mmCIF file of C-alpha atoms and ligand atoms in Angstrom:
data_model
loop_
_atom_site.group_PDB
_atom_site.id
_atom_site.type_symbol
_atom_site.label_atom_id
_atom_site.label_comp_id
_atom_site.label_asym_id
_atom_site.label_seq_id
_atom_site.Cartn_x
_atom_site.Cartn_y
_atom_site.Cartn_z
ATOM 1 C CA UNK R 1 0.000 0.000 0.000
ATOM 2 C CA UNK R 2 1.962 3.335 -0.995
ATOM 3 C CA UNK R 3 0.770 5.807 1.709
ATOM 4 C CA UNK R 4 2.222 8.525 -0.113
ATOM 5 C CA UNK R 5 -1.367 9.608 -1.214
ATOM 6 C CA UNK R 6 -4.064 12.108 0.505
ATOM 7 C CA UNK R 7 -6.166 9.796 -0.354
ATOM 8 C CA UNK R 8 -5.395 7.145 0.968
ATOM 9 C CA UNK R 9 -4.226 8.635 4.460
ATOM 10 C CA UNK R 10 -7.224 10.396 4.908
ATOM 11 C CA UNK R 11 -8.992 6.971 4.024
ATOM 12 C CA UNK R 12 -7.016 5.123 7.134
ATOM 13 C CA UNK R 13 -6.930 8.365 9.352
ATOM 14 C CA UNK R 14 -11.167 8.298 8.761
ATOM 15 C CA UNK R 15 -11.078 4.188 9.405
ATOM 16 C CA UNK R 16 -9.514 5.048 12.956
ATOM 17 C CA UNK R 17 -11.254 8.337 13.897
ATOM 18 C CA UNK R 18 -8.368 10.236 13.633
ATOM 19 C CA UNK R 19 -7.747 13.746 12.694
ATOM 20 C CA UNK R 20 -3.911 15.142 11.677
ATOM 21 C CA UNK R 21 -3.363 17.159 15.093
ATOM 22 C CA UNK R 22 -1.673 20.613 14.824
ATOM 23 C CA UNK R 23 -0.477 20.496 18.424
ATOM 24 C CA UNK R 24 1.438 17.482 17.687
ATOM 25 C CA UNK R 25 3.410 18.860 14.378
ATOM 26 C CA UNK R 26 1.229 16.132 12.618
ATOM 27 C CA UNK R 27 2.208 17.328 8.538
ATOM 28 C CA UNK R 28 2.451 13.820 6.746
ATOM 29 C CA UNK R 29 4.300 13.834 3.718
ATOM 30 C CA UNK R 30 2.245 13.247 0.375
ATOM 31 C CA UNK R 31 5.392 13.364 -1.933
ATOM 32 C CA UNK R 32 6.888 10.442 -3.280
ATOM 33 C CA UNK R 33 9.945 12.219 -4.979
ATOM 34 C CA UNK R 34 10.883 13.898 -1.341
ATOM 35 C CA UNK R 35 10.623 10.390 0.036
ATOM 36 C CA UNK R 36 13.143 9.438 -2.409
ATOM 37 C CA UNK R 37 15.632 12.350 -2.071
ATOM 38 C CA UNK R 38 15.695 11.614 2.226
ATOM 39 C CA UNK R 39 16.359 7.957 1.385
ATOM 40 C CA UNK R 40 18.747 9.032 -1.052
ATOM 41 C CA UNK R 41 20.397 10.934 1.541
ATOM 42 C CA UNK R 42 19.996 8.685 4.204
ATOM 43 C CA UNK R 43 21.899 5.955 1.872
ATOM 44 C CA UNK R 44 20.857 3.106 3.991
ATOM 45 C CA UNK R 45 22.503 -0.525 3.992
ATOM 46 C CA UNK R 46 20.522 -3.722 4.197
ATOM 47 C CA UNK R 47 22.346 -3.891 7.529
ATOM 48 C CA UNK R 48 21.714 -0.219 8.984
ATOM 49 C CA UNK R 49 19.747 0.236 12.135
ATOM 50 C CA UNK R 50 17.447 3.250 11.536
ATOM 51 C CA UNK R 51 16.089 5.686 14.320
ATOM 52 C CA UNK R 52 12.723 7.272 13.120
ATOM 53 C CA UNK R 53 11.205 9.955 15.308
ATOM 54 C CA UNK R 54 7.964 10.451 14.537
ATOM 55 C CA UNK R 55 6.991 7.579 12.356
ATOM 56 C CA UNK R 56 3.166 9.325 11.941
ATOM 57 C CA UNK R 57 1.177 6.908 9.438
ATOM 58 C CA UNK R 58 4.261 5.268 8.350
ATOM 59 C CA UNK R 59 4.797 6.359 4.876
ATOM 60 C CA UNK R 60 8.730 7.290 5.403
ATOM 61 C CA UNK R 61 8.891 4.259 7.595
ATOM 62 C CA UNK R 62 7.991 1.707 4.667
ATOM 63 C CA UNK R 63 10.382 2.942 2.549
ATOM 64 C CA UNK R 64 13.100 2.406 5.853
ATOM 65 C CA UNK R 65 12.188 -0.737 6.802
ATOM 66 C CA UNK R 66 12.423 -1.869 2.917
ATOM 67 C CA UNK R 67 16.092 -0.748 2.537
ATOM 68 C CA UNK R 68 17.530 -0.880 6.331
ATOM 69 C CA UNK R 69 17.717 -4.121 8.517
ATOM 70 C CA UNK R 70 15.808 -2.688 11.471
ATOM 71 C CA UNK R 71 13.756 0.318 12.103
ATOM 72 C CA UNK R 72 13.266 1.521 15.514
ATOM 73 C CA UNK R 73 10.393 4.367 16.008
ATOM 74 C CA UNK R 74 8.995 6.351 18.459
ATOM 75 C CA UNK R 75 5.674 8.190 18.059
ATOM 76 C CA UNK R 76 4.003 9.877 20.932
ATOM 77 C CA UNK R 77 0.604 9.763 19.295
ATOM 78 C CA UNK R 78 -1.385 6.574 20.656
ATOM 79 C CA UNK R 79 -3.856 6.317 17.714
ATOM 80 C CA UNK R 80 -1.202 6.617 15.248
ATOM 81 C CA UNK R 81 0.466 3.515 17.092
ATOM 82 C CA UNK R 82 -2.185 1.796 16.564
ATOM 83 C CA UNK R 83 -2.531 2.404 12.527
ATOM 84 C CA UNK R 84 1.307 1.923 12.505
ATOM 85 C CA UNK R 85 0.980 -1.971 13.517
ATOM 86 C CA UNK R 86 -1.956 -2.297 10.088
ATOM 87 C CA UNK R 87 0.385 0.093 8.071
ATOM 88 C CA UNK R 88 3.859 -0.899 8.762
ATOM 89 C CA UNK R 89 4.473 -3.849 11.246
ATOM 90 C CA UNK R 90 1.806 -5.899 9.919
ATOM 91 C CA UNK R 91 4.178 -6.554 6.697
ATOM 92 C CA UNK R 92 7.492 -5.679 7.970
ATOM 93 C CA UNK R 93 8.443 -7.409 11.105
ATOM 94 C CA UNK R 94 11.946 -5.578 11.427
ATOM 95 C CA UNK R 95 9.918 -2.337 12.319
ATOM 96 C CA UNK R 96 9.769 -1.915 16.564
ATOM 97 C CA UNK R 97 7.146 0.885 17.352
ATOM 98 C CA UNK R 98 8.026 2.889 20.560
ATOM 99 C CA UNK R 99 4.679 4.494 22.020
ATOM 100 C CA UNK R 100 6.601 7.654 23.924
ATOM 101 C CA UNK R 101 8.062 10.936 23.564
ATOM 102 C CA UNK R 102 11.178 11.385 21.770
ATOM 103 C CA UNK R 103 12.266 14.039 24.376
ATOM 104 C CA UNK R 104 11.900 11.668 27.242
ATOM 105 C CA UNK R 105 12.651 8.199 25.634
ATOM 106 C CA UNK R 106 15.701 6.558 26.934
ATOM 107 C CA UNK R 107 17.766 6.652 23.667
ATOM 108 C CA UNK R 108 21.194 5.118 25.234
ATOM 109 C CA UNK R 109 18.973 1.829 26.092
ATOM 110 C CA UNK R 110 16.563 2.240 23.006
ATOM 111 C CA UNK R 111 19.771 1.906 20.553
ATOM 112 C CA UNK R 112 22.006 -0.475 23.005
ATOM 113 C CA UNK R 113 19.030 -3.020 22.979
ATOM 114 C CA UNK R 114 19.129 -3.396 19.252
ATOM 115 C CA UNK R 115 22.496 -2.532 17.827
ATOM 116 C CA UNK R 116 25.011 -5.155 16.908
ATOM 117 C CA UNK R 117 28.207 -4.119 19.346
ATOM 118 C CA UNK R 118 30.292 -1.880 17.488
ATOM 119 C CA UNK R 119 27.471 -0.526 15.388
ATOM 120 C CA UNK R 120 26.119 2.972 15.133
ATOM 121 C CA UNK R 121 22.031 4.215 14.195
ATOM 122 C CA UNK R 122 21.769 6.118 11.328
ATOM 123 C CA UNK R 123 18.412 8.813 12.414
ATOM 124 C CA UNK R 124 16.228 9.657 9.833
ATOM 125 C CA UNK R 125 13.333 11.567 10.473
ATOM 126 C CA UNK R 126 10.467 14.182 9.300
ATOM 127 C CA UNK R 127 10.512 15.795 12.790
ATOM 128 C CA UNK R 128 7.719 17.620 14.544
ATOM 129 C CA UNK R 129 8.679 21.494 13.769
ATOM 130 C CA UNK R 130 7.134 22.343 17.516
ATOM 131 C CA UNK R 131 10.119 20.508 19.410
ATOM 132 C CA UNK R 132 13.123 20.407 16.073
ATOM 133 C CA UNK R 133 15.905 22.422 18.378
ATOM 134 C CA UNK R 134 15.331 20.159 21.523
ATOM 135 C CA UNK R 135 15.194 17.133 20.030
ATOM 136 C CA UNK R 136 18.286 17.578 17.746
ATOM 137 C CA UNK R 137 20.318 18.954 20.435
ATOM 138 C CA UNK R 138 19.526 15.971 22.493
ATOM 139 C CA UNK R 139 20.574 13.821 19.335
ATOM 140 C CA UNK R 140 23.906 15.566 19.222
ATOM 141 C CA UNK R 141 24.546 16.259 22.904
ATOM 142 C CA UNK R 142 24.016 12.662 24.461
ATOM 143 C CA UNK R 143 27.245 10.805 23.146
ATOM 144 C CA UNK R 144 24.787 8.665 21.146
ATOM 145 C CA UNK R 145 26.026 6.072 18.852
ATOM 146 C CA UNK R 146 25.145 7.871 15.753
ATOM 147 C CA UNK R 147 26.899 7.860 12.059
ATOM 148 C CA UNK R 148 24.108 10.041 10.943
ATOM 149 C CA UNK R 149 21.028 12.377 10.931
ATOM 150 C CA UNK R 150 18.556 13.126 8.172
ATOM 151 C CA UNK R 151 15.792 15.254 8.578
ATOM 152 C CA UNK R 152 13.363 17.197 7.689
ATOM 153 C CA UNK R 153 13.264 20.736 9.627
ATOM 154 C CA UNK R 154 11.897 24.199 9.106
ATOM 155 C CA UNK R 155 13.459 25.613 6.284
ATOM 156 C CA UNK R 156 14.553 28.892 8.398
ATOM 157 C CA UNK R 157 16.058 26.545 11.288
ATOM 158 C CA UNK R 158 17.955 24.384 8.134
ATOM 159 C CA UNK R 159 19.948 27.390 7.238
ATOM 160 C CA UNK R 160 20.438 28.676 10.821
ATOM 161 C CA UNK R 161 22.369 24.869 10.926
ATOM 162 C CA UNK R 162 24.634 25.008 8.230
ATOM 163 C CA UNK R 163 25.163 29.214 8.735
ATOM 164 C CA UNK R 164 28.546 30.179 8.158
ATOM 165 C CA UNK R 165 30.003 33.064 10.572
ATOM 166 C CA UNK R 166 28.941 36.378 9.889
ATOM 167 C CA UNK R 167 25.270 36.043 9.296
ATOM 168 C CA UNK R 168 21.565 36.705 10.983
ATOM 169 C CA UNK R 169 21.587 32.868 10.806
ATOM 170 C CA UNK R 170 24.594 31.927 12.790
ATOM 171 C CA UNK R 171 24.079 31.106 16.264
ATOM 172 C CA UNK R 172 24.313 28.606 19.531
ATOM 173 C CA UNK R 173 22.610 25.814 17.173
ATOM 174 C CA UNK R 174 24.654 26.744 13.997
ATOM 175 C CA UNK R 175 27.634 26.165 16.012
ATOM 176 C CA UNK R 176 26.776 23.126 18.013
ATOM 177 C CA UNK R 177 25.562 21.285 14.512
ATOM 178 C CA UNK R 178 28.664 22.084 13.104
ATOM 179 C CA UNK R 179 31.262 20.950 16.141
ATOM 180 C CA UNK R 180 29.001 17.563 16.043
ATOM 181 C CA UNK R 181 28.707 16.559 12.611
ATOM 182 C CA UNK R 182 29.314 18.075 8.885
ATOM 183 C CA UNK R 183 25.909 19.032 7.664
ATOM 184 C CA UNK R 184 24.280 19.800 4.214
ATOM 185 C CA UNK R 185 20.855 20.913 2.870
ATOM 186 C CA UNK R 186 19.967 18.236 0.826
ATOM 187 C CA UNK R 187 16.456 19.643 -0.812
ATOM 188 C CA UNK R 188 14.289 22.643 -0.186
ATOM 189 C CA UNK R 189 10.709 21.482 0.343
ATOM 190 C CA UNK R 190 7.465 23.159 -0.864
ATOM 191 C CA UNK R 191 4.193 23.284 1.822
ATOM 192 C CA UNK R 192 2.201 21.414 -0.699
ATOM 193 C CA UNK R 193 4.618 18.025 -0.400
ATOM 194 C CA UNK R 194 2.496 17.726 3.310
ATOM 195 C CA UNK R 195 -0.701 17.107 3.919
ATOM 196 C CA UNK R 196 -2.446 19.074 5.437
ATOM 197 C CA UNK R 197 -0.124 21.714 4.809
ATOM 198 C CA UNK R 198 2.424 23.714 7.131
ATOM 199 C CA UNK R 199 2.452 27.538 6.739
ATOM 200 C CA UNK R 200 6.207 27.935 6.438
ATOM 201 C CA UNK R 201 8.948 25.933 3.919
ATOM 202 C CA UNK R 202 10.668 22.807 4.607
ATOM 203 C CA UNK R 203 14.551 22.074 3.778
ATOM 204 C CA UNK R 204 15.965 17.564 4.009
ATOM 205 C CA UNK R 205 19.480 18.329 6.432
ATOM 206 C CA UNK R 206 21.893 15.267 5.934
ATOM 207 C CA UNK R 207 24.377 15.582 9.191
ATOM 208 C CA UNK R 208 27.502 13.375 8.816
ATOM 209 C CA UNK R 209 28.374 12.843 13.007
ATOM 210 C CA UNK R 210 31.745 13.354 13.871
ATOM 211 C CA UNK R 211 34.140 11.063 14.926
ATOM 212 C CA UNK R 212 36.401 13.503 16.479
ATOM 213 C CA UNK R 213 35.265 17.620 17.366
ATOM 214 C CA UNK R 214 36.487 19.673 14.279
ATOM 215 C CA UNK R 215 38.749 22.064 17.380
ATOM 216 C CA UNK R 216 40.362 21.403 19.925
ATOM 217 C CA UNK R 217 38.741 22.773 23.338
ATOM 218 C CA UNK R 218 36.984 21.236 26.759
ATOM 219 C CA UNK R 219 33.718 20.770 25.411
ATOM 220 C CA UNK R 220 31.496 22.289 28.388
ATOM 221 C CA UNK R 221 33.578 25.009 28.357
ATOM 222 C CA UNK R 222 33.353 25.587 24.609
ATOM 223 C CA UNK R 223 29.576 25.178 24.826
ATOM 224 C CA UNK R 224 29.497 27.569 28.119
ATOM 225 C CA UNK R 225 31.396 30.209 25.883
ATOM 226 C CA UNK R 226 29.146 30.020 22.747
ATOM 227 C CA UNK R 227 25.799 30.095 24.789
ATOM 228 C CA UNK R 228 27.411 33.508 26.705
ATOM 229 C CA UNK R 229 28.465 34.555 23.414
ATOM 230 C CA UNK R 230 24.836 34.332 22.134
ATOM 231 C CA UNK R 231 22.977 35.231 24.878
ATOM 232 C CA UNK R 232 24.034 38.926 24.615
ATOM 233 C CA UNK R 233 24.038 39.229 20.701
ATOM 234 C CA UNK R 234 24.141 42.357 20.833
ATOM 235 C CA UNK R 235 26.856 43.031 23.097
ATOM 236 C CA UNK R 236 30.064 43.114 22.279
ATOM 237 C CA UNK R 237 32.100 39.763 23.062
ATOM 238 C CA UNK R 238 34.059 41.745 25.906
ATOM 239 C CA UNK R 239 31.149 42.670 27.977
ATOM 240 C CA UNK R 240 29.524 39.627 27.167
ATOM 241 C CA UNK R 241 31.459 36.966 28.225
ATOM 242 C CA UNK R 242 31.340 38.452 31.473
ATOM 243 C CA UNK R 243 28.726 36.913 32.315
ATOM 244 C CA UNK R 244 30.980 33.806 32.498
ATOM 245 C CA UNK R 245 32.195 34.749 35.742
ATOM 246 C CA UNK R 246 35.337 36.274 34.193
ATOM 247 C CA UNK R 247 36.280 40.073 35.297
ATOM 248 C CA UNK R 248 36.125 42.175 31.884
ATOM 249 C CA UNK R 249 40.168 42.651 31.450
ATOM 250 C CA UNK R 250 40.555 38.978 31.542
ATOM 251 C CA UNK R 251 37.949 38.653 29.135
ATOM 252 C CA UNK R 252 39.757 40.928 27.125
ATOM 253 C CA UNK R 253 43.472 39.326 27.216
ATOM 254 C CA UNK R 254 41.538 36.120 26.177
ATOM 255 C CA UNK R 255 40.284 37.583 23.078
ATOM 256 C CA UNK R 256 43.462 39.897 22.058
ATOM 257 C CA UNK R 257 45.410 36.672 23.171
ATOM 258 C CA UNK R 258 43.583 34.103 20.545
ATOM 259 C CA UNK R 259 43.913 37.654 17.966
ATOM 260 C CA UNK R 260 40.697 39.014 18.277
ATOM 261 C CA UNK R 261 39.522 41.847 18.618
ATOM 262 C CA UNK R 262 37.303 42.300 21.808
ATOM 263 C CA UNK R 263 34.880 44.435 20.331
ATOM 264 C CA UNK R 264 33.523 42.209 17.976
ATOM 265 C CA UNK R 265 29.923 39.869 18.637
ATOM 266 C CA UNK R 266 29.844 36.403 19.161
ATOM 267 C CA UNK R 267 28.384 36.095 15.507
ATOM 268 C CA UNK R 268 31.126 36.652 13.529
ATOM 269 C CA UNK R 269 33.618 34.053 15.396
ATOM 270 C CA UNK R 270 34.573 30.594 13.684
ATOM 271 C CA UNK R 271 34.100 27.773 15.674
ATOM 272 C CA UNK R 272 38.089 27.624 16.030
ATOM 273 C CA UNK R 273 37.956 31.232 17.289
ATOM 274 C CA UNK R 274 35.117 30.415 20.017
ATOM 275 C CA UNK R 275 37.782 27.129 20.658
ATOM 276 C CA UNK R 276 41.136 29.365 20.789
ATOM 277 C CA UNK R 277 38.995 31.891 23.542
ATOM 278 C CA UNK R 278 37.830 28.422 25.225
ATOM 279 C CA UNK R 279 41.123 28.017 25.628
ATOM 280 C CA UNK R 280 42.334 31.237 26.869
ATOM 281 C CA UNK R 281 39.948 31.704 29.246
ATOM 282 C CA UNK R 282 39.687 28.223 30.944
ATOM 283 C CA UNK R 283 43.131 26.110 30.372
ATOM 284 C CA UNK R 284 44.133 27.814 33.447
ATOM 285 C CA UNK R 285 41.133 26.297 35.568
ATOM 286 C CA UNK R 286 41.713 23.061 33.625
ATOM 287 C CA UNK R 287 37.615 22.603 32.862
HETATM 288 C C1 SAM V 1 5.767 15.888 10.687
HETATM 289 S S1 SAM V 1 4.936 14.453 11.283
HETATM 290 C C2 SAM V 1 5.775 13.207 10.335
HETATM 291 C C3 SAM V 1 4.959 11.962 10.114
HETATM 292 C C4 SAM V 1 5.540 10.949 9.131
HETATM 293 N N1 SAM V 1 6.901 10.569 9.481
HETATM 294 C C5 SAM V 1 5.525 11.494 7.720
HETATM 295 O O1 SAM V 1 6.606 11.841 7.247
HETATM 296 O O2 SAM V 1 4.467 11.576 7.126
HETATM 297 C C6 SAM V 1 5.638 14.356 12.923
HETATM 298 C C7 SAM V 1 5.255 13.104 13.717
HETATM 299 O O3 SAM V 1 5.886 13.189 15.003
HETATM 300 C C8 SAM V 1 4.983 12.788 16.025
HETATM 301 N N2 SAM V 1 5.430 13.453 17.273
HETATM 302 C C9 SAM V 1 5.145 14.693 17.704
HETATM 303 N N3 SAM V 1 5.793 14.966 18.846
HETATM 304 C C10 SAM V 1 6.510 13.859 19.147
HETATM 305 C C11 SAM V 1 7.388 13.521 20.225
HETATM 306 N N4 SAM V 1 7.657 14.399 21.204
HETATM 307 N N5 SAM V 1 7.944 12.295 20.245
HETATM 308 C C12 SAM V 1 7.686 11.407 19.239
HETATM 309 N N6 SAM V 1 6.862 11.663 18.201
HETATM 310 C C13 SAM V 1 6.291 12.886 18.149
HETATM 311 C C14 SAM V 1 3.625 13.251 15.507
HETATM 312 O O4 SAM V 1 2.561 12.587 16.133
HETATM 313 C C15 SAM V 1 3.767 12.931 14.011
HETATM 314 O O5 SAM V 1 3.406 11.607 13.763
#
C-alpha cells in the first residue's frame, strides 16, 4: 500500500477516527519524490539500524524498513500507534514501534538493545517542527552512537544549521551542529509536499556525526562560551562573556590573546575562534 497519497491517508486516518493534530506537528508527507531524495540521503545498507522519530502513518517508515535491517520508532501519538501496527508492522516485522516521547525516551537503552556491538544508528526523520531544536540537540549532545542524521526541519532553522560566521543565521545551534557533525541541505521542500499543509517551507538536512570535534577545546567550556556569546548578541564579546564569571580585562586578554579583537559579537567568530577563547579563558582552571 503506498501511503504517499491524501487519499489514501485520509482513508485510514477516517477508518480510525483520527484527525492530523496541529499540536502534535502532525504534517504527513504526500510526496513520493521527497521520500526518495531523504532515502537518497539517508543511503541506507541492508544492515543499517534506523532511528525514526515520529513515524506518523508510516509512509517514510515503509520505505526504511524496505532498505535498512531494522527500524526503531517512536511516536508519541497513541492512535497513530495503533494504525502503525496495520500500516507498517503488519508486513514488515523488522519495524519496533516505541509508544513515547522522543524528548523523554531513553535513547542510550533504546539503541544499546538493538544494535550489533560496534554498530552505530543512522536517524532519519520528518521531525515535529514544535520541538526540532530540543530534540536535535539531544541527538547531538548525548554521546549517542550515531553515524548520521537526516531530517526534515523548518526551512529557516535548516539554514540557521549550516550558517557560516557572519550572518543573521549563525548562532548557539549553527555552532553546536557544526562541532558535532558536517551538515548539508539536501532539498528545499514546498508546503504542498504535506498534507495538510504547514504555513512555512521545509529544507531535508543530511548531518555526517563526527568522529572527532572539528577544534580542539573542553567541550562544556566551549559550549558555556558560545551560549554567553549568544545570549548577549548584541553586546560586544568583551562585555559579554562576562557573564561567564570572568572580570572584563581577563575577558579581554583572552580575546586579544587568541587575535581578536574584543569588540567584535559572538556572531562573527569561527568555531576555532570560540575554541582558541575556550582556551584562553579556561586552560588555566583546567575545565
Ligand atoms: C511531521 S509528522 C511526520 C509523520 C511521518 N513521518 C511522515 O513523514 O508523514 C511528525 C510526527 O511526530 C509525532 N510526534 C510529535 N511529537 C513527538 C514527540 N515528542 N515524540 C515522538 N513523536 C512525536 C507526531 O505525532 C507525528 O506523527
Amino acid at each position: 500500500m503506498d501511503l504517499a497519497s491524501p487519499g489514501v491517508l485520509k482513508a485510514i486516518m477516517a477508518r480510525h477516527g483520527l484527525r492530523p493534530q496541529h499540536r502534535l506537528g502532525q504534517n504527513f508527507l504526500i510526496d513520493g519524490r521527497v521520500l526518495d531524495a531523504i532515502l537518497a540521503a539517508a543511503a541506507l545498507a541492508p544492515d543499517d539500524v534506523v532511528l525514526e522519530i515520529g513515524p506518523g502513518l508510516g509512509t517514510l517508515t515503509q520505505r526504511l524498513a524496505a532498505a535498512a535491517g531494522r527500524v526503531l520508532c517512536i511516536e508519541l501519538d497513541r492512535g497513530l500507534v495503533e494504525v502503525l501496527r496495520e500500516t507498517v508492522v503488519a508486513s514488515y516485522p523488522n519495524v519496533d514501534v516505541v509508544h513515547g516521547d522522543a524528548n523523554r525516551v531513553d535513547l542510550h537503552k533504546l539503541l544499546s538493545e538493538r544494535l550489533p556491538p560496534g554498530r552505530k544508528a543512522k536517524v532519519v526523520a520528518n521531525l515535529p517542527y514544535y520541538v526540532t531544536t530540543p530534540l536535535v540537540m539531544r541527538l547531538l549532545e548525548e554521546g549517542l552512537p550515531l553515524e548520521s542524521i537526516v531530517v526534515m526541519v523548518q526551512r529557516e532553522v535548516a539554514e540557521r544549521m549550516v550558517a557560516p560566521p557572519g550572518g543573521k543565521d549563525y548562532g548557539a545551534l549553527s555552532v553546536a551542529v557544526q562541532y558535532y557533525t558536517e551538515p548539508a541541505v539536501v532539498m528545499r521542500v514546498s508546503p504542498a509536499s504535506f498534507m495538510p499543509q504547514p504555513e512555512v517551507e521545509s529544507a531535508v538536512v543530511r548531518m555526517r556525526v563526527r568522529t572527532e570535534p572539528p577544534v580542539a577545546a573542553p567541550e562544556r567550556a566551549f559550549f558555556r562560551v558560545v551560549k554567553a556569546a549568544f545570549g548577549q548578541r548584541r553586546k560586544s564579546l568583551a562585555n559579554a562573556l562576562t557573564s561567564l564569571g570572568f572580570p572584563k580585562d581577563v575577558v579581554q586578554a583572552a580575546l586579544l590573546a587568541a587575535g581578536i579583537e574584543p569588540g567584535r559579537r559572538g556572531e562573527s567568530l569561527s568555531l576555532e575562534e570560540f575554541a582558541a577563547v575556550t582556551r584562553n579563558l579556561y586552560s588555566a582552571e583546567g575545565a
